[in-house]
Every structure is written in C-alpha cells, then in structure tokens.
Amino acid sequence: MAISLSNNKATADRVAARLRRQVRGRKKIAGSPERPRLVVTRSARHLFVQVIDDTAGSTLASASSMEADVRKAKGDKTEVAKKVGALIADRAKAAGVTTVVFDRAGNKYHGRIAALADSAREAGLGF
C-alpha cells in the first residue's frame, strides 16, 4: 500500500511532501470491519470521501462534491465540504457503520478537511 516516489520523479516538491505524509499516516491507520477507514481525497475544486474496509479491500460508502445534489448547493468550498460530510455520515450509517478511523491522506486538518470531519461528527458518525 506504500507509494513509491522513485517512480514519480517529476512530481512537484509540494506533492511529494504530501505523499510522504500520506505514507507515514497509512503505516498507523488501517480500516477494520468494526472501524473502517474514512479517507478524504482533496483536489483544488472537489472533495471525494470513501469509507473503506481494508481487510476486505472494499468500499462501504462514498460521497463527493461532484454529485448533482451537492453541486447545486450554494456557498463556498467549505460549505460544500460540510454537505459532503453530512452525506457520507448518512450513507455510512445506512451501510451499518457507526465509528470510523479518519484518514486525512497527508492533508492538513484545516479548512475543508476539518469542516468535512466536523460535519460528519455532527451527523452522528463517531471518530
């Protein structure tokens, strides 16, 4: 599950640093059937969230800011992240997941990432 940086020599220093942080975090974080991993992937425009059971290698629930009902939402990217957090919490609860391990994938716990996590907690998902 490790990411090799030797194959990606053309990546920017900023991206390579985030990948190194992601690898360090993944050494310690693993999703189990009792507590799956909630991983957040962030691009410049959108957020993608998945609830993953690493032992089975399957995705239990997912949500993103590219979905039609979320795209219609008004507000800035932080407001959209809050809507995605509430959406993933609802879908995870529907899949029978109540607690998760939060994986920020090397991103800072700040701004959109923090807004998504707080919104998911408020919607009833335990971290």
PDB file of C-alpha atoms in Angstrom, residues 58-109:
ATOM      1  CA  SER A  58     -13.935  -2.935  -0.264  1.00  0.00           C
ATOM      2  CA  THR A  59     -15.588   0.462  -0.248  1.00  0.00           C
ATOM      3  CA  LEU A  60     -18.632   0.558   2.012  1.00  0.00           C
ATOM      4  CA  ALA A  61     -19.834   4.089   1.242  1.00  0.00           C
ATOM      5  CA  SER A  62     -18.701   7.051  -0.802  1.00  0.00           C
ATOM      6  CA  ALA A  63     -19.645  10.656  -1.476  1.00  0.00           C
ATOM      7  CA  SER A  64     -18.160  13.545  -3.403  1.00  0.00           C
ATOM      8  CA  SER A  65     -18.724  17.175  -4.191  1.00  0.00           C
ATOM      9  CA  MET A  66     -19.302  16.243  -7.846  1.00  0.00           C
ATOM     10  CA  GLU A  67     -22.706  14.694  -7.140  1.00  0.00           C
ATOM     11  CA  ALA A  68     -25.678  16.541  -8.594  1.00  0.00           C
ATOM     12  CA  ASP A  69     -27.413  17.439  -5.331  1.00  0.00           C
ATOM     13  CA  VAL A  70     -24.177  18.739  -3.787  1.00  0.00           C
ATOM     14  CA  ARG A  71     -23.217  20.722  -6.896  1.00  0.00           C
ATOM     15  CA  LYS A  72     -26.493  22.638  -6.701  1.00  0.00           C
ATOM     16  CA  ALA A  73     -25.607  23.847  -3.201  1.00  0.00           C
ATOM     17  CA  LYS A  74     -24.774  27.484  -2.767  1.00  0.00           C
ATOM     18  CA  GLY A  75     -21.751  28.707  -0.875  1.00  0.00           C
ATOM     19  CA  ASP A  76     -18.009  28.402  -0.896  1.00  0.00           C
ATOM     20  CA  LYS A  77     -15.937  25.200  -0.899  1.00  0.00           C
ATOM     21  CA  THR A  78     -16.080  24.926   2.891  1.00  0.00           C
ATOM     22  CA  GLU A  79     -19.877  24.896   2.823  1.00  0.00           C
ATOM     23  CA  VAL A  80     -19.789  22.202   0.147  1.00  0.00           C
ATOM     24  CA  ALA A  81     -17.387  20.178   2.327  1.00  0.00           C
ATOM     25  CA  LYS A  82     -19.894  20.368   5.181  1.00  0.00           C
ATOM     26  CA  LYS A  83     -22.609  18.990   2.919  1.00  0.00           C
ATOM     27  CA  VAL A  84     -20.341  16.156   1.759  1.00  0.00           C
ATOM     28  CA  GLY A  85     -19.537  15.330   5.409  1.00  0.00           C
ATOM     29  CA  ALA A  86     -23.207  15.057   6.298  1.00  0.00           C
ATOM     30  CA  LEU A  87     -23.845  12.974   3.173  1.00  0.00           C
ATOM     31  CA  ILE A  88     -21.066  10.477   3.921  1.00  0.00           C
ATOM     32  CA  ALA A  89     -22.271  10.135   7.510  1.00  0.00           C
ATOM     33  CA  ASP A  90     -25.781   9.289   6.327  1.00  0.00           C
ATOM     34  CA  ARG A  91     -24.507   6.769   3.792  1.00  0.00           C
ATOM     35  CA  ALA A  92     -22.125   5.171   6.275  1.00  0.00           C
ATOM     36  CA  LYS A  93     -24.915   4.779   8.845  1.00  0.00           C
ATOM     37  CA  ALA A  94     -27.096   3.230   6.150  1.00  0.00           C
ATOM     38  CA  ALA A  95     -24.284   0.737   5.475  1.00  0.00           C
ATOM     39  CA  GLY A  96     -24.162  -0.135   9.192  1.00  0.00           C
ATOM     40  CA  VAL A  97     -21.039   1.848  10.097  1.00  0.00           C
ATOM     41  CA  THR A  98     -21.160   3.958  13.266  1.00  0.00           C
ATOM     42  CA  THR A  99     -17.468   4.599  14.012  1.00  0.00           C
ATOM     43  CA  VAL A 100     -14.569   5.182  11.629  1.00  0.00           C
ATOM     44  CA  VAL A 101     -10.848   5.926  11.626  1.00  0.00           C
ATOM     45  CA  PHE A 102     -10.216   9.306   9.969  1.00  0.00           C
ATOM     46  CA  ASP A 103      -7.538   9.346   7.264  1.00  0.00           C
ATOM     47  CA  ARG A 104      -6.763  12.845   6.024  1.00  0.00           C
ATOM     48  CA  ALA A 105      -4.326  11.435   3.396  1.00  0.00           C
ATOM     49  CA  GLY A 106      -1.467  13.807   4.155  1.00  0.00           C
ATOM     50  CA  ASN A 107      -3.606  16.947   4.046  1.00  0.00           C
ATOM     51  CA  LYS A 108      -3.634  19.397   6.912  1.00  0.00           C
ATOM     52  CA  TYR A 109      -6.553  19.093   9.319  1.00  0.00           C
TER      53      TYR A 109
END
